[in-house]
């Protein structure tokens, strides 16, 4: 309970995410990094666009310990903006632009970003209290980006030198237990997460990952960045495809998707739709479930039993850790349990089940989950007292 279950130590190189991404660019510049309905970008092309925006942001004073809010539709531009923010050393906050305007403005007011990256269609929904913004499809931004360097920024180009302790991203809780709160995740935790993911699961150049998740959901951080630091291809479906299980099943086949990150409700709906229409989903090899309890449905069992290559993975953890535990279901469906386990701790994380006196409980006894180690967030943004009480 105290030691054997928490033997998770792994060496993780201290390279921030921009370095990991730029290393992939150098290794496979012509590999396809991103596909949407009307855009295909190589790793070199995606990096050049992110670099130009990063230099523009840095010239506007954006740097480490700042937050860049991104208010854009799910698109190549959103991925460019996310990478650009990280390259400046700042943290990014991806906003759900389909949320009510009141929530959008409340989040922006609470977060107080140094700058907002948006477009002309979204800008009016954000209110008038923004400190600064970059409207990507404005003519003046086009001119500024065209004049900006496309080289990788270094600390000489940044407002402040980068450090693994600086924030990498901010994600807001749903607010189901009170007002939404911003969770600040340091670069060190993100690097540990990505090192664990790429060191645990297969896939590299040629692997296609669906960018299915809502970008305001913290699970999307893992979905997007694990693909880009491993040389995979991120494929972005249109929103009407994401909202229709039958359309999504056909889209997975058409684009040869290998990896899908989704809650269990979506996974079940897609597999049921595919079975109903005869879509074999031959390309789909890895299902990553997160965000809710993983129910092992009949559809999932049938799907994974139909090919030895098909694997289902359960990723579990509150926003305050992004992820804390993982479990991959056995190859043999006959060995599947009746309910999916949350598994074992991630690399360099510790997990304990404790009673009300903070003492470990024996196996099989109910308690609360306490998480420590490398996956911990810095805390709630601007709420030190709430952080000191409990971080969820």
PDB file of C-alpha atoms in Angstrom, residues 42-156:
ATOM      1  CA  UNK A  42       3.726  19.374 -42.156  1.00  0.00           C
ATOM      2  CA  UNK A  43       5.717  19.504 -38.946  1.00  0.00           C
ATOM      3  CA  UNK A  44       7.939  22.170 -40.510  1.00  0.00           C
ATOM      4  CA  UNK A  45       4.913  24.181 -41.645  1.00  0.00           C
ATOM      5  CA  UNK A  46       3.152  23.991 -38.292  1.00  0.00           C
ATOM      6  CA  UNK A  47       6.343  24.968 -36.474  1.00  0.00           C
ATOM      7  CA  UNK A  48       6.963  27.961 -38.742  1.00  0.00           C
ATOM      8  CA  UNK A  49       3.441  29.299 -38.166  1.00  0.00           C
ATOM      9  CA  UNK A  50       3.704  28.790 -34.401  1.00  0.00           C
ATOM     10  CA  UNK A  51       7.106  30.504 -34.363  1.00  0.00           C
ATOM     11  CA  UNK A  52       5.817  33.600 -36.132  1.00  0.00           C
ATOM     12  CA  UNK A  53       2.954  33.957 -33.686  1.00  0.00           C
ATOM     13  CA  UNK A  54       5.271  33.272 -30.734  1.00  0.00           C
ATOM     14  CA  UNK A  55       7.617  36.081 -31.810  1.00  0.00           C
ATOM     15  CA  UNK A  56       4.599  38.389 -32.208  1.00  0.00           C
ATOM     16  CA  UNK A  57       3.339  37.518 -28.725  1.00  0.00           C
ATOM     17  CA  UNK A  58       6.780  37.958 -27.170  1.00  0.00           C
ATOM     18  CA  UNK A  59       7.105  41.353 -28.835  1.00  0.00           C
ATOM     19  CA  UNK A  60       3.805  42.259 -27.138  1.00  0.00           C
ATOM     20  CA  UNK A  61       5.330  41.467 -23.734  1.00  0.00           C
ATOM     21  CA  UNK A  62       4.020  37.911 -23.274  1.00  0.00           C
ATOM     22  CA  UNK A  63       6.301  35.617 -21.304  1.00  0.00           C
ATOM     23  CA  UNK A  64       6.677  33.189 -18.408  1.00  0.00           C
ATOM     24  CA  UNK A  65       4.038  33.480 -15.648  1.00  0.00           C
ATOM     25  CA  UNK A  66       1.636  35.157 -18.099  1.00  0.00           C
ATOM     26  CA  UNK A  67      -1.513  33.500 -19.454  1.00  0.00           C
ATOM     27  CA  UNK A  68      -2.490  33.526 -23.132  1.00  0.00           C
ATOM     28  CA  UNK A  69      -6.212  32.920 -23.553  1.00  0.00           C
ATOM     29  CA  UNK A  70      -7.155  31.259 -26.851  1.00  0.00           C
ATOM     30  CA  UNK A  71     -10.690  31.921 -28.061  1.00  0.00           C
ATOM     31  CA  UNK A  72     -10.847  30.157 -31.414  1.00  0.00           C
ATOM     32  CA  UNK A  73     -12.891  27.414 -33.063  1.00  0.00           C
ATOM     33  CA  UNK A  74     -11.341  23.948 -33.104  1.00  0.00           C
ATOM     34  CA  UNK A  75      -8.980  24.433 -36.023  1.00  0.00           C
ATOM     35  CA  UNK A  76      -5.343  24.468 -37.154  1.00  0.00           C
ATOM     36  CA  UNK A  77      -5.164  28.066 -35.910  1.00  0.00           C
ATOM     37  CA  UNK A  78      -6.012  26.928 -32.393  1.00  0.00           C
ATOM     38  CA  UNK A  79      -3.159  24.387 -32.384  1.00  0.00           C
ATOM     39  CA  UNK A  80      -0.803  27.045 -33.773  1.00  0.00           C
ATOM     40  CA  UNK A  81      -1.819  29.442 -30.987  1.00  0.00           C
ATOM     41  CA  UNK A  82      -1.397  26.786 -28.305  1.00  0.00           C
ATOM     42  CA  UNK A  83       2.146  25.979 -29.465  1.00  0.00           C
ATOM     43  CA  UNK A  84       2.994  29.663 -29.849  1.00  0.00           C
ATOM     44  CA  UNK A  85       1.974  30.410 -26.250  1.00  0.00           C
ATOM     45  CA  UNK A  86       4.164  27.554 -24.976  1.00  0.00           C
ATOM     46  CA  UNK A  87       7.090  28.772 -27.087  1.00  0.00           C
ATOM     47  CA  UNK A  88       6.964  32.172 -25.351  1.00  0.00           C
ATOM     48  CA  UNK A  89       7.137  30.440 -21.966  1.00  0.00           C
ATOM     49  CA  UNK A  90       3.589  31.518 -21.093  1.00  0.00           C
ATOM     50  CA  UNK A  91       0.683  29.286 -20.078  1.00  0.00           C
ATOM     51  CA  UNK A  92      -2.249  28.814 -22.407  1.00  0.00           C
ATOM     52  CA  UNK A  93      -5.955  28.714 -21.600  1.00  0.00           C
ATOM     53  CA  UNK A  94      -8.197  27.291 -24.336  1.00  0.00           C
ATOM     54  CA  UNK A  95     -11.736  28.630 -24.061  1.00  0.00           C
ATOM     55  CA  UNK A  96     -14.922  26.847 -25.075  1.00  0.00           C
ATOM     56  CA  UNK A  97     -16.328  29.458 -27.415  1.00  0.00           C
ATOM     57  CA  UNK A  98     -19.670  27.614 -27.540  1.00  0.00           C
ATOM     58  CA  UNK A  99     -20.185  28.301 -23.823  1.00  0.00           C
ATOM     59  CA  UNK A 100     -22.618  31.043 -22.763  1.00  0.00           C
ATOM     60  CA  UNK A 101     -21.113  34.513 -23.099  1.00  0.00           C
ATOM     61  CA  UNK A 102     -21.570  35.047 -19.353  1.00  0.00           C
ATOM     62  CA  UNK A 103     -19.261  32.108 -18.551  1.00  0.00           C
ATOM     63  CA  UNK A 104     -16.700  33.155 -21.173  1.00  0.00           C
ATOM     64  CA  UNK A 105     -16.495  36.647 -19.761  1.00  0.00           C
ATOM     65  CA  UNK A 106     -16.428  35.391 -16.160  1.00  0.00           C
ATOM     66  CA  UNK A 107     -13.496  33.082 -16.936  1.00  0.00           C
ATOM     67  CA  UNK A 108     -11.607  35.861 -18.709  1.00  0.00           C
ATOM     68  CA  UNK A 109     -12.248  38.254 -15.819  1.00  0.00           C
ATOM     69  CA  UNK A 110     -11.042  35.694 -13.286  1.00  0.00           C
ATOM     70  CA  UNK A 111      -7.998  34.651 -15.306  1.00  0.00           C
ATOM     71  CA  UNK A 112      -6.930  38.157 -16.387  1.00  0.00           C
ATOM     72  CA  UNK A 113      -4.841  36.903 -19.340  1.00  0.00           C
ATOM     73  CA  UNK A 114      -1.973  39.009 -20.630  1.00  0.00           C
ATOM     74  CA  UNK A 115      -3.387  38.657 -24.133  1.00  0.00           C
ATOM     75  CA  UNK A 116      -6.245  36.898 -25.952  1.00  0.00           C
ATOM     76  CA  UNK A 117      -5.759  35.220 -29.325  1.00  0.00           C
ATOM     77  CA  UNK A 118      -9.056  35.162 -31.202  1.00  0.00           C
ATOM     78  CA  UNK A 119     -10.710  35.873 -34.569  1.00  0.00           C
ATOM     79  CA  UNK A 120     -13.214  38.424 -35.855  1.00  0.00           C
ATOM     80  CA  UNK A 121     -16.198  36.084 -35.461  1.00  0.00           C
ATOM     81  CA  UNK A 122     -15.446  35.292 -31.812  1.00  0.00           C
ATOM     82  CA  UNK A 123     -14.107  38.644 -30.594  1.00  0.00           C
ATOM     83  CA  UNK A 124     -17.545  40.286 -29.953  1.00  0.00           C
ATOM     84  CA  UNK A 125     -18.535  37.534 -27.498  1.00  0.00           C
ATOM     85  CA  UNK A 126     -15.577  38.257 -25.205  1.00  0.00           C
ATOM     86  CA  UNK A 127     -16.605  41.686 -23.932  1.00  0.00           C
ATOM     87  CA  UNK A 128     -14.728  44.969 -23.772  1.00  0.00           C
ATOM     88  CA  UNK A 129     -12.554  44.438 -20.722  1.00  0.00           C
ATOM     89  CA  UNK A 130      -9.650  42.651 -22.413  1.00  0.00           C
ATOM     90  CA  UNK A 131      -6.168  44.018 -21.737  1.00  0.00           C
ATOM     91  CA  UNK A 132      -5.026  43.173 -25.279  1.00  0.00           C
ATOM     92  CA  UNK A 133      -5.915  40.851 -28.097  1.00  0.00           C
ATOM     93  CA  UNK A 134      -4.509  39.389 -31.306  1.00  0.00           C
ATOM     94  CA  UNK A 135      -7.215  38.897 -33.926  1.00  0.00           C
ATOM     95  CA  UNK A 136      -5.674  36.342 -36.275  1.00  0.00           C
ATOM     96  CA  UNK A 137      -7.760  37.120 -39.353  1.00  0.00           C
ATOM     97  CA  UNK A 138      -7.365  40.894 -39.088  1.00  0.00           C
ATOM     98  CA  UNK A 139      -5.285  42.496 -41.874  1.00  0.00           C
ATOM     99  CA  UNK A 140      -2.864  44.113 -39.423  1.00  0.00           C
ATOM    100  CA  UNK A 141      -2.180  40.723 -37.814  1.00  0.00           C
ATOM    101  CA  UNK A 142      -1.565  39.161 -41.228  1.00  0.00           C
ATOM    102  CA  UNK A 143       1.042  41.835 -41.940  1.00  0.00           C
ATOM    103  CA  UNK A 144       2.700  41.462 -38.540  1.00  0.00           C
ATOM    104  CA  UNK A 145       2.899  37.683 -38.844  1.00  0.00           C
ATOM    105  CA  UNK A 146       4.336  37.912 -42.348  1.00  0.00           C
ATOM    106  CA  UNK A 147       7.119  40.129 -41.006  1.00  0.00           C
ATOM    107  CA  UNK A 148       7.843  37.975 -37.941  1.00  0.00           C
ATOM    108  CA  UNK A 149      10.705  35.439 -37.917  1.00  0.00           C
ATOM    109  CA  UNK A 150       9.824  31.771 -38.427  1.00  0.00           C
ATOM    110  CA  UNK A 151      12.795  30.560 -36.352  1.00  0.00           C
ATOM    111  CA  UNK A 152      12.431  28.766 -33.006  1.00  0.00           C
ATOM    112  CA  UNK A 153      12.382  31.336 -30.181  1.00  0.00           C
ATOM    113  CA  UNK A 154      15.153  31.116 -27.604  1.00  0.00           C
ATOM    114  CA  UNK A 155      15.451  32.752 -24.180  1.00  0.00           C
ATOM    115  CA  UNK A 156      17.167  35.651 -25.942  1.00  0.00           C
TER     116      UNK A 156
END
